[in-house]
Tab-separated table of C-alpha atoms and ligand atoms in Angstrom:
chain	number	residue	atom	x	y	z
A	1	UNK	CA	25.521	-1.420	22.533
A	2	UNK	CA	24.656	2.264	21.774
A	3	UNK	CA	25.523	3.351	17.909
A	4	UNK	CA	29.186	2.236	17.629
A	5	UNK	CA	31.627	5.462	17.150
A	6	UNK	CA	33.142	5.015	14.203
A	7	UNK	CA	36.671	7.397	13.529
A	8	UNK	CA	37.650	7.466	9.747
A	9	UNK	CA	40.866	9.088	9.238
A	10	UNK	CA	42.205	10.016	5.750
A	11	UNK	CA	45.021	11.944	4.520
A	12	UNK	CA	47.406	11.656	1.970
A	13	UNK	CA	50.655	9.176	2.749
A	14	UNK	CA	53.087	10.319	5.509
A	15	UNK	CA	50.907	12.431	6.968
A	16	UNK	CA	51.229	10.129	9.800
A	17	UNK	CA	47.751	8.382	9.861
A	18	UNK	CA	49.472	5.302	10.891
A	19	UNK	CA	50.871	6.287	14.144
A	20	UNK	CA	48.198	8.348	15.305
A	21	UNK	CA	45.226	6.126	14.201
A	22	UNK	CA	46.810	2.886	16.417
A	23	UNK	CA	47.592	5.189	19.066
A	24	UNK	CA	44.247	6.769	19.322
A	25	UNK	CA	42.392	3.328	19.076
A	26	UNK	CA	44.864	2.185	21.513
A	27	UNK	CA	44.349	4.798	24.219
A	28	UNK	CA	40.052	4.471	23.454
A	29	UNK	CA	40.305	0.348	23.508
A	30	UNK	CA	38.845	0.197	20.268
A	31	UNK	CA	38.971	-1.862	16.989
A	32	UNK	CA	42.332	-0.239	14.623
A	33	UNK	CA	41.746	-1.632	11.085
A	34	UNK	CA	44.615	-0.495	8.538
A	35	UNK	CA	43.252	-0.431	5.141
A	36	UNK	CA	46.206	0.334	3.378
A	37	UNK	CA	47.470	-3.443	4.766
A	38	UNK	CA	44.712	-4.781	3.010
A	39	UNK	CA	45.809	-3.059	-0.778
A	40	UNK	CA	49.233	-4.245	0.529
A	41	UNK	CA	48.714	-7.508	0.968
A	42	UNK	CA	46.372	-7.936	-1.771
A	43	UNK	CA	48.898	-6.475	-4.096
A	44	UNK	CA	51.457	-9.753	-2.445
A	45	UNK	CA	49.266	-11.916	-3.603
A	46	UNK	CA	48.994	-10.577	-7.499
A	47	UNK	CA	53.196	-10.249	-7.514
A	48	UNK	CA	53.223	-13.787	-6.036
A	49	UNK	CA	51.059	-15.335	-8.268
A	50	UNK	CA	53.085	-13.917	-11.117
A	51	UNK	CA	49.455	-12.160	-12.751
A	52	UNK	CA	50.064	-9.502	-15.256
A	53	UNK	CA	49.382	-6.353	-13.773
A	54	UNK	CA	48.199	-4.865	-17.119
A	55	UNK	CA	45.757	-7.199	-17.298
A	56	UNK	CA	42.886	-5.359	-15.271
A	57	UNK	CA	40.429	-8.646	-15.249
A	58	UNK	CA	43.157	-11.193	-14.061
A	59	UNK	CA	44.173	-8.609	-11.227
A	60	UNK	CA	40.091	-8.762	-10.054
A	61	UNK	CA	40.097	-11.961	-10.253
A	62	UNK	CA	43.017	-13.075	-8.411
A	63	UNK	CA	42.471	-10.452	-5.394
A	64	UNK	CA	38.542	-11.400	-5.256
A	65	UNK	CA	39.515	-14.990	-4.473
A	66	UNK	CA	41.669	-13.786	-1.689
A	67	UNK	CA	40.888	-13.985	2.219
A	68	UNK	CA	41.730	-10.665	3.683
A	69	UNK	CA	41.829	-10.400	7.277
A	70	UNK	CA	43.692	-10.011	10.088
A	71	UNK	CA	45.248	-12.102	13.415
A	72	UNK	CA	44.319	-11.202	16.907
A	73	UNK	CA	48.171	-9.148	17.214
A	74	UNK	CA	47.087	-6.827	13.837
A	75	UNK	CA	48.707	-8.371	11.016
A	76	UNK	CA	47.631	-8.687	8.338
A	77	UNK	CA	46.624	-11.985	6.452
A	78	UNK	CA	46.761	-13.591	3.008
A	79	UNK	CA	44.702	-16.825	3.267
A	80	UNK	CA	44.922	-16.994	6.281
A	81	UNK	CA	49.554	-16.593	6.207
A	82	UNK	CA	50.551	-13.534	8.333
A	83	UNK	CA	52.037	-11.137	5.905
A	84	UNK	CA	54.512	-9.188	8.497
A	85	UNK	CA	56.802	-6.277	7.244
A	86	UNK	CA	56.817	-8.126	3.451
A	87	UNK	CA	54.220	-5.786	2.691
A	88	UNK	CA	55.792	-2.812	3.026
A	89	UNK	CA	58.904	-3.114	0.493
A	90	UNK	CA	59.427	-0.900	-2.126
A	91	UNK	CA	58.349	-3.610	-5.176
A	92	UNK	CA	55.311	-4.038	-3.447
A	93	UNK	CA	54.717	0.034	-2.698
A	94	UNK	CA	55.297	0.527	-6.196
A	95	UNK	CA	52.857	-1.725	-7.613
A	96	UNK	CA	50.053	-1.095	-5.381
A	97	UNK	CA	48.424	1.296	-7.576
A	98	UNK	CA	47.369	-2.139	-9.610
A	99	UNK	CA	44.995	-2.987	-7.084
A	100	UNK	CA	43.702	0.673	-5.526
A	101	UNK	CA	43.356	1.814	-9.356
A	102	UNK	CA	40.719	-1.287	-9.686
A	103	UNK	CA	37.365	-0.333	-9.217
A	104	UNK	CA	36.709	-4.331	-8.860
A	105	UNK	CA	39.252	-4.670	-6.246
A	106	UNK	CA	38.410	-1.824	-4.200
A	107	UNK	CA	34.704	-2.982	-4.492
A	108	UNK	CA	36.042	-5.928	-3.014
A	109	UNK	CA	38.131	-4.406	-0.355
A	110	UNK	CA	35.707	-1.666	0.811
A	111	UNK	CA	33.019	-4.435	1.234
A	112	UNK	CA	35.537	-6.610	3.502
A	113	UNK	CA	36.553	-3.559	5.724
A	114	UNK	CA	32.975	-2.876	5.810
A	115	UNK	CA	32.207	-6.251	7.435
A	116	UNK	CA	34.997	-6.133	9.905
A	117	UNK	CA	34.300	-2.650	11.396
A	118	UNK	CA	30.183	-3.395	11.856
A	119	UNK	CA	29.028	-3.237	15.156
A	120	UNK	CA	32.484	-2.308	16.410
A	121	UNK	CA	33.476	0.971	18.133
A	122	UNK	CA	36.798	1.332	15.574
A	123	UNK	CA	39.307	3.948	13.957
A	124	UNK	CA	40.007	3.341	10.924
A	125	UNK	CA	42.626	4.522	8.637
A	126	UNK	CA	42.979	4.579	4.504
A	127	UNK	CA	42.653	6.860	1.523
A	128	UNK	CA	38.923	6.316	1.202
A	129	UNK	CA	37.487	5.583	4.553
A	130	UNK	CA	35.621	8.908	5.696
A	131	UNK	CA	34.079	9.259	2.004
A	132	UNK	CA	33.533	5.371	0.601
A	133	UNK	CA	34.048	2.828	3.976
A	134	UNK	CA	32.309	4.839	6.266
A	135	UNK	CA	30.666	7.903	5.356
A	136	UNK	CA	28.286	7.867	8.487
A	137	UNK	CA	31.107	7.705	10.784
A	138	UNK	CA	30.631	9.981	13.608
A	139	UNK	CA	34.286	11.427	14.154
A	140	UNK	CA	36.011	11.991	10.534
A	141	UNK	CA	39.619	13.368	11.056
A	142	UNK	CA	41.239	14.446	7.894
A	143	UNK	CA	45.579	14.672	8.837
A	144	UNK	CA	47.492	16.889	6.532
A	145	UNK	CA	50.852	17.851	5.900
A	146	UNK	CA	53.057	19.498	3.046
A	147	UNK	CA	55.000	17.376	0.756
A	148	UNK	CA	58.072	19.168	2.189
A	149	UNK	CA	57.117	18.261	5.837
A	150	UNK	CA	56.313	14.443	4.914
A	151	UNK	CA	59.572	14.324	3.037
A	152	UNK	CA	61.630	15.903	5.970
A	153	UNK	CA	60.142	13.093	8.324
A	154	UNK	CA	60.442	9.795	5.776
A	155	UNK	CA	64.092	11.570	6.042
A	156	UNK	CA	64.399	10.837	9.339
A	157	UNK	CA	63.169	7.487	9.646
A	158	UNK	CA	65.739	6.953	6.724
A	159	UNK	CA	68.450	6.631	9.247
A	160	UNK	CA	70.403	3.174	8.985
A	161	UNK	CA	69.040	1.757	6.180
A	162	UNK	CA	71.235	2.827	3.241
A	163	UNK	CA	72.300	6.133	1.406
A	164	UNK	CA	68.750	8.285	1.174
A	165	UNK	CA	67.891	9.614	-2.293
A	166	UNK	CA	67.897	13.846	-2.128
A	167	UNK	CA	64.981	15.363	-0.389
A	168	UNK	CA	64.138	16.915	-3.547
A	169	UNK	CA	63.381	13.688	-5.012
A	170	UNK	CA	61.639	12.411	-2.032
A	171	UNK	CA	58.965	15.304	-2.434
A	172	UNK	CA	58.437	14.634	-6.168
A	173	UNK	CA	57.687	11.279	-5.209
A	174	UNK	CA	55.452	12.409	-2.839
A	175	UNK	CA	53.746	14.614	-4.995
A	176	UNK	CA	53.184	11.957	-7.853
A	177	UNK	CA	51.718	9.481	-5.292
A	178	UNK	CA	49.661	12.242	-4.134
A	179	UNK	CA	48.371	13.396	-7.511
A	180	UNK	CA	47.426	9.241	-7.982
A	181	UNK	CA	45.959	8.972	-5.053
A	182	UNK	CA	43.678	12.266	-5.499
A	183	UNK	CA	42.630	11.560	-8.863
A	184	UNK	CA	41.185	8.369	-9.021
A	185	UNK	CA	38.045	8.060	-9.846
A	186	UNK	CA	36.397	5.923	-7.455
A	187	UNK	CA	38.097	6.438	-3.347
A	188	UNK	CA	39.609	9.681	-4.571
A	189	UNK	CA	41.289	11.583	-1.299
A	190	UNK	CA	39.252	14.449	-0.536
A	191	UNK	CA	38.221	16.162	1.930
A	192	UNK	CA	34.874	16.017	3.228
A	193	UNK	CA	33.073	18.859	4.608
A	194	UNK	CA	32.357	17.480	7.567
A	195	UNK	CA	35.783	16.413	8.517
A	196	UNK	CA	38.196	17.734	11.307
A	197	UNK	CA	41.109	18.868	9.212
A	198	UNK	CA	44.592	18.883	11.110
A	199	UNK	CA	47.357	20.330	9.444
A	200	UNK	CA	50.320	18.247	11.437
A	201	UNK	CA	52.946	20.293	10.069
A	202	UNK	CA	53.765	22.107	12.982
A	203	UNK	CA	51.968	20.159	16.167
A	204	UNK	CA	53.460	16.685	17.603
A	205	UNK	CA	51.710	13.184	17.076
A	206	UNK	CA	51.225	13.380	20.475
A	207	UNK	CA	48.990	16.768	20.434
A	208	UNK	CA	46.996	15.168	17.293
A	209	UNK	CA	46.044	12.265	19.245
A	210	UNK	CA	45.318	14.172	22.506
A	211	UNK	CA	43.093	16.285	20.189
A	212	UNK	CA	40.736	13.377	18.468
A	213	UNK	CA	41.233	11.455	21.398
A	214	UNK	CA	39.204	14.361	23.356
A	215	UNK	CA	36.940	15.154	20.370
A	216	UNK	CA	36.009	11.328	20.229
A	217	UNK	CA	35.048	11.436	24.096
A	218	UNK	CA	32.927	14.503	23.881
A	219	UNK	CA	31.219	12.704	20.945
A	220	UNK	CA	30.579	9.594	22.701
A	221	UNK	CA	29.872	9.110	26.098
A	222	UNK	CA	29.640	5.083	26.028
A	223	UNK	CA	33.532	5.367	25.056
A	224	UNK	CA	34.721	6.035	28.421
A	225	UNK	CA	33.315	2.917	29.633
A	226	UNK	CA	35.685	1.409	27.774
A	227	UNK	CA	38.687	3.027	29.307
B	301	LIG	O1	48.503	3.539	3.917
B	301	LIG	P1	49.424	2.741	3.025
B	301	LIG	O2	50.648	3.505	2.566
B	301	LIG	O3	49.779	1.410	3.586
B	301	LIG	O4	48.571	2.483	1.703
B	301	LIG	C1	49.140	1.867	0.589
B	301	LIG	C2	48.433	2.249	-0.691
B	301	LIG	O5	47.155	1.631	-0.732
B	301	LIG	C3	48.201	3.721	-0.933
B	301	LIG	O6	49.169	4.286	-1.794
B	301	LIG	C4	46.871	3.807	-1.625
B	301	LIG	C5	46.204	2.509	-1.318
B	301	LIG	N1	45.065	2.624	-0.423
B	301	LIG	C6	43.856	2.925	-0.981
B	301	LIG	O7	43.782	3.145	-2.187
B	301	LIG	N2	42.752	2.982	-0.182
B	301	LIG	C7	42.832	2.756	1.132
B	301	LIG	N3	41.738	2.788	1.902
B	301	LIG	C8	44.085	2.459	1.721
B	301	LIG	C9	45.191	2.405	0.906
């Protein structure tokens, strides 16, 4: 195969890398690898286990002897037991910092995503992946949005599940997660210079996937051979 086209996509969270990474691996037939899932379901494992999470060693050491992969439908899996949506609950949200504040862990992690996306044409998605995972990539796509915009959305997708705190609580959690994720020291976000920057605030998902979608084609010719 010619050189594999790699798209990293960062951003900070809501910005809606999610949606728009599956979609745009989708619509190019490539490899979609979620990184976050990987902290996630990492971060199970520690709460399961019952290690204490201010212990930095026992955290390495419980998440290093984890298999961290995924099944052919994109779940996520904790040796080898598909994780589904019991990743994504607020205990486990709030604790993840435990494992993405871990410079053994994300050693860890970054060489297992590392693994799985070699040789693959892939998009990838996570905090770190266009400046630690894959800094050769050929297509980096940075996805931005204010704190206001992200909280308006998380808003939306509120509806039916209980009485939603104020939005102006929303946005100072989004800023503190923010200010975490941007100032740790090893898979800080950033932006790198050679990054497509897309501020989503006011364009659809839909627009922001036509866009790298079109950018990734141009790129790569061997891509539409896939399609
Ligand atoms: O994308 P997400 O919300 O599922 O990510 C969950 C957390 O995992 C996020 O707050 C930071 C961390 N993370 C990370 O540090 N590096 C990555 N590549 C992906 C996620």
């Amino acid at each position: 195969m010619a050189n594999p086209m790699v798209i990293a996509m960062d951003g900070p969270a809501g910005a809606g890398k999610s949606t728009v990474c599956k979609e745009v691996a989708r619509r190019l037939n490539i490899l979609f690898l979620d990184t976050g899932a990987m902290y996630r379901a990492a971060t199970l494992g520690l709460v399961r286990d019952g290690i204490d999470l201010d212990n930095a060693e026992a955290v390495a050491n419980d998440v290093r002897a984890r298999r961290i992969d995924f099944a052919a439908d994109g779940q996520v899996r904790l040796d080898g037991e598909e994780l589904g949506e019991r990743i994504r609950t607020p205990e486990i949200t709030a604790e993840i910092y435990r494992v993405a504040n871990n410079n053994d862990c994300r050693a860890y992690l970054v060489a297992l995503q590392q693994n799985i996306v070699r040789g693959h044409d892939a998009a990838l998605e996570g905090r770190d992946t266009t400046t630690v995972i894959c800094p050769f990539a050929p297509l980096k796509v940075y996805l931005d949005a204010s704190a206001e915009e992200r909280a308006r959305r998380r808003l939306t997708q509120w509806q039916g599940q209980g009485e939603a705190p104020p939005i102006e609580q929303i946005i100072a959690d989004i800023k503190q997660r923010d200010e975490r994720d941007t100032n740790r020291d090893v898979g800080g976000l950033r932006v790198t210079e050679d990054a497509m920057y897309i501020d989503t605030d006011s364009i659809s998902s839909d627009e922001v996937i036509d866009m790298i979608v079109a950018e990734a084609l141009k790129r790569c010719d061997h891509l539409r051979d896939h399609q």
